[in-house]
């Protein structure tokens, strides 16, 4: 398994209600980061305040200047759902995560153990 290369594929799938934030996170944003809180409506996150509809993808995902990678505009204040991604190999496969190597696809259990160790750091 490779280290994250900021391909953005996980964040591309983080819209349409695919993520959540705790009430504590939303409260903190309201106090300290109203720019983030404006996209948290009724306990839902990444909602367009003008329409009340979910964004198709995370509004904080930005392409790097070279256009090859992505950055997160709220990385230090992102929700726990983002902090703890990826949780399992199946999720990574579904998202077409570039951390996966061919050998990871052949032995999901071994890849999961490797992922668990990587995420524990």
mmCIF file of C-alpha atoms in Angstrom:
data_model
loop_
_atom_site.group_PDB
_atom_site.id
_atom_site.type_symbol
_atom_site.label_atom_id
_atom_site.label_comp_id
_atom_site.label_asym_id
_atom_site.label_seq_id
_atom_site.Cartn_x
_atom_site.Cartn_y
_atom_site.Cartn_z
ATOM 1 C CA UNK A 1 0.000 0.000 0.000
ATOM 2 C CA UNK A 2 1.310 3.424 -0.919
ATOM 3 C CA UNK A 3 1.070 6.591 1.120
ATOM 4 C CA UNK A 4 -1.662 9.051 0.229
ATOM 5 C CA UNK A 5 -0.758 11.062 -2.852
ATOM 6 C CA UNK A 6 -3.637 13.553 -2.558
ATOM 7 C CA UNK A 7 -5.443 12.221 -5.617
ATOM 8 C CA UNK A 8 -8.721 13.581 -4.215
ATOM 9 C CA UNK A 9 -10.786 10.547 -5.160
ATOM 10 C CA UNK A 10 -12.058 10.100 -1.598
ATOM 11 C CA UNK A 11 -13.150 13.743 -1.471
ATOM 12 C CA UNK A 12 -14.760 13.525 -4.888
ATOM 13 C CA UNK A 13 -17.215 11.075 -3.340
ATOM 14 C CA UNK A 14 -17.743 13.153 -0.180
ATOM 15 C CA UNK A 15 -20.756 15.073 -1.420
ATOM 16 C CA UNK A 16 -24.435 14.254 -1.685
ATOM 17 C CA UNK A 17 -24.727 13.497 2.026
ATOM 18 C CA UNK A 18 -21.849 11.032 2.103
ATOM 19 C CA UNK A 19 -20.261 12.639 5.163
ATOM 20 C CA UNK A 20 -21.395 13.648 8.592
ATOM 21 C CA UNK A 21 -20.112 15.837 11.378
ATOM 22 C CA UNK A 22 -20.842 15.646 15.064
ATOM 23 C CA UNK A 23 -22.889 18.304 16.813
ATOM 24 C CA UNK A 24 -19.698 19.282 18.642
ATOM 25 C CA UNK A 25 -17.841 19.804 15.365
ATOM 26 C CA UNK A 26 -20.660 21.922 13.970
ATOM 27 C CA UNK A 27 -20.846 23.955 17.196
ATOM 28 C CA UNK A 28 -17.092 24.537 17.031
ATOM 29 C CA UNK A 29 -17.341 25.665 13.409
ATOM 30 C CA UNK A 30 -20.155 28.055 14.314
ATOM 31 C CA UNK A 31 -17.942 29.672 16.940
ATOM 32 C CA UNK A 32 -14.522 29.493 15.303
ATOM 33 C CA UNK A 33 -15.078 28.876 11.583
ATOM 34 C CA UNK A 34 -18.364 30.402 10.406
ATOM 35 C CA UNK A 35 -17.100 30.002 6.839
ATOM 36 C CA UNK A 36 -17.381 26.240 7.339
ATOM 37 C CA UNK A 37 -20.542 26.386 9.443
ATOM 38 C CA UNK A 38 -22.471 28.092 6.649
ATOM 39 C CA UNK A 39 -22.374 24.764 4.777
ATOM 40 C CA UNK A 40 -23.753 22.830 7.770
ATOM 41 C CA UNK A 41 -27.526 23.102 7.868
ATOM 42 C CA UNK A 42 -29.813 21.124 10.137
ATOM 43 C CA UNK A 43 -27.049 18.720 11.122
ATOM 44 C CA UNK A 44 -26.181 18.024 7.485
ATOM 45 C CA UNK A 45 -22.853 19.073 6.043
ATOM 46 C CA UNK A 46 -21.770 20.349 2.663
ATOM 47 C CA UNK A 47 -25.174 21.803 1.912
ATOM 48 C CA UNK A 48 -25.590 24.768 -0.426
ATOM 49 C CA UNK A 49 -27.020 27.534 1.786
ATOM 50 C CA UNK A 50 -28.842 29.047 -1.195
ATOM 51 C CA UNK A 51 -30.741 25.890 -2.161
ATOM 52 C CA UNK A 52 -30.580 23.586 0.866
ATOM 53 C CA UNK A 53 -29.327 20.827 -1.449
ATOM 54 C CA UNK A 54 -26.172 18.799 -0.924
ATOM 55 C CA UNK A 55 -23.163 19.726 -3.012
ATOM 56 C CA UNK A 56 -22.188 16.962 -5.445
ATOM 57 C CA UNK A 57 -18.684 16.959 -3.945
ATOM 58 C CA UNK A 58 -16.960 18.524 -0.981
ATOM 59 C CA UNK A 59 -16.871 22.317 -1.412
ATOM 60 C CA UNK A 60 -13.451 22.484 0.247
ATOM 61 C CA UNK A 61 -11.667 20.299 -2.304
ATOM 62 C CA UNK A 62 -9.350 22.350 -4.509
ATOM 63 C CA UNK A 63 -7.012 21.381 -7.328
ATOM 64 C CA UNK A 64 -3.365 22.091 -6.699
ATOM 65 C CA UNK A 65 -1.750 24.741 -8.915
ATOM 66 C CA UNK A 66 -0.258 22.047 -11.144
ATOM 67 C CA UNK A 67 -3.730 20.521 -11.607
ATOM 68 C CA UNK A 68 -2.513 17.016 -10.740
ATOM 69 C CA UNK A 69 -3.397 16.773 -7.059
ATOM 70 C CA UNK A 70 -5.933 18.149 -4.648
ATOM 71 C CA UNK A 71 -5.808 20.060 -1.399
ATOM 72 C CA UNK A 72 -8.339 20.568 1.359
ATOM 73 C CA UNK A 73 -9.069 24.173 2.254
ATOM 74 C CA UNK A 74 -10.171 23.142 5.771
ATOM 75 C CA UNK A 75 -7.682 20.347 6.385
ATOM 76 C CA UNK A 76 -6.903 21.289 10.001
ATOM 77 C CA UNK A 77 -10.607 21.763 10.814
ATOM 78 C CA UNK A 78 -12.116 18.986 8.673
ATOM 79 C CA UNK A 79 -14.725 16.639 10.181
ATOM 80 C CA UNK A 80 -13.751 13.368 11.815
ATOM 81 C CA UNK A 81 -15.220 11.435 8.866
ATOM 82 C CA UNK A 82 -12.399 12.928 6.798
ATOM 83 C CA UNK A 83 -9.746 12.550 9.481
ATOM 84 C CA UNK A 84 -10.306 8.811 9.758
ATOM 85 C CA UNK A 85 -10.600 7.990 6.064
ATOM 86 C CA UNK A 86 -9.909 5.364 4.853
ATOM 87 C CA UNK A 87 -11.474 2.883 7.244
ATOM 88 C CA UNK A 88 -11.529 -0.231 5.111
ATOM 89 C CA UNK A 89 -10.215 -1.670 1.890
ATOM 90 C CA UNK A 90 -13.681 -2.066 0.375
ATOM 91 C CA UNK A 91 -14.244 1.677 0.730
ATOM 92 C CA UNK A 92 -10.896 2.369 -0.903
ATOM 93 C CA UNK A 93 -11.710 0.067 -3.798
ATOM 94 C CA UNK A 94 -15.075 1.739 -4.297
ATOM 95 C CA UNK A 95 -13.411 5.170 -4.308
ATOM 96 C CA UNK A 96 -10.626 3.929 -6.618
ATOM 97 C CA UNK A 97 -8.080 5.112 -4.071
ATOM 98 C CA UNK A 98 -4.589 5.429 -5.515
ATOM 99 C CA UNK A 99 -3.016 4.198 -2.275
ATOM 100 C CA UNK A 100 -3.951 0.673 -3.312
ATOM 101 C CA UNK A 101 -1.469 -1.455 -5.155
ATOM 102 C CA UNK A 102 -2.286 -4.566 -7.224
ATOM 103 C CA UNK A 103 -1.109 -6.835 -4.388
ATOM 104 C CA UNK A 104 -3.630 -5.157 -2.050
ATOM 105 C CA UNK A 105 -6.438 -6.209 -4.356
ATOM 106 C CA UNK A 106 -5.270 -9.819 -4.254
ATOM 107 C CA UNK A 107 -5.233 -10.111 -0.467
ATOM 108 C CA UNK A 108 -7.793 -7.860 1.202
ATOM 109 C CA UNK A 109 -7.089 -9.162 4.721
ATOM 110 C CA UNK A 110 -3.390 -8.414 4.515
ATOM 111 C CA UNK A 111 -4.124 -5.023 2.958
ATOM 112 C CA UNK A 112 -6.597 -4.263 5.757
ATOM 113 C CA UNK A 113 -3.984 -5.075 8.399
ATOM 114 C CA UNK A 114 -1.516 -2.793 6.615
ATOM 115 C CA UNK A 115 -4.130 -0.050 6.424
ATOM 116 C CA UNK A 116 -4.938 -0.426 10.128
ATOM 117 C CA UNK A 117 -1.253 0.021 10.983
ATOM 118 C CA UNK A 118 -0.905 2.976 8.655
ATOM 119 C CA UNK A 119 -3.953 4.730 10.116
ATOM 120 C CA UNK A 120 -2.806 4.095 13.706
ATOM 121 C CA UNK A 121 0.222 6.353 13.169
#
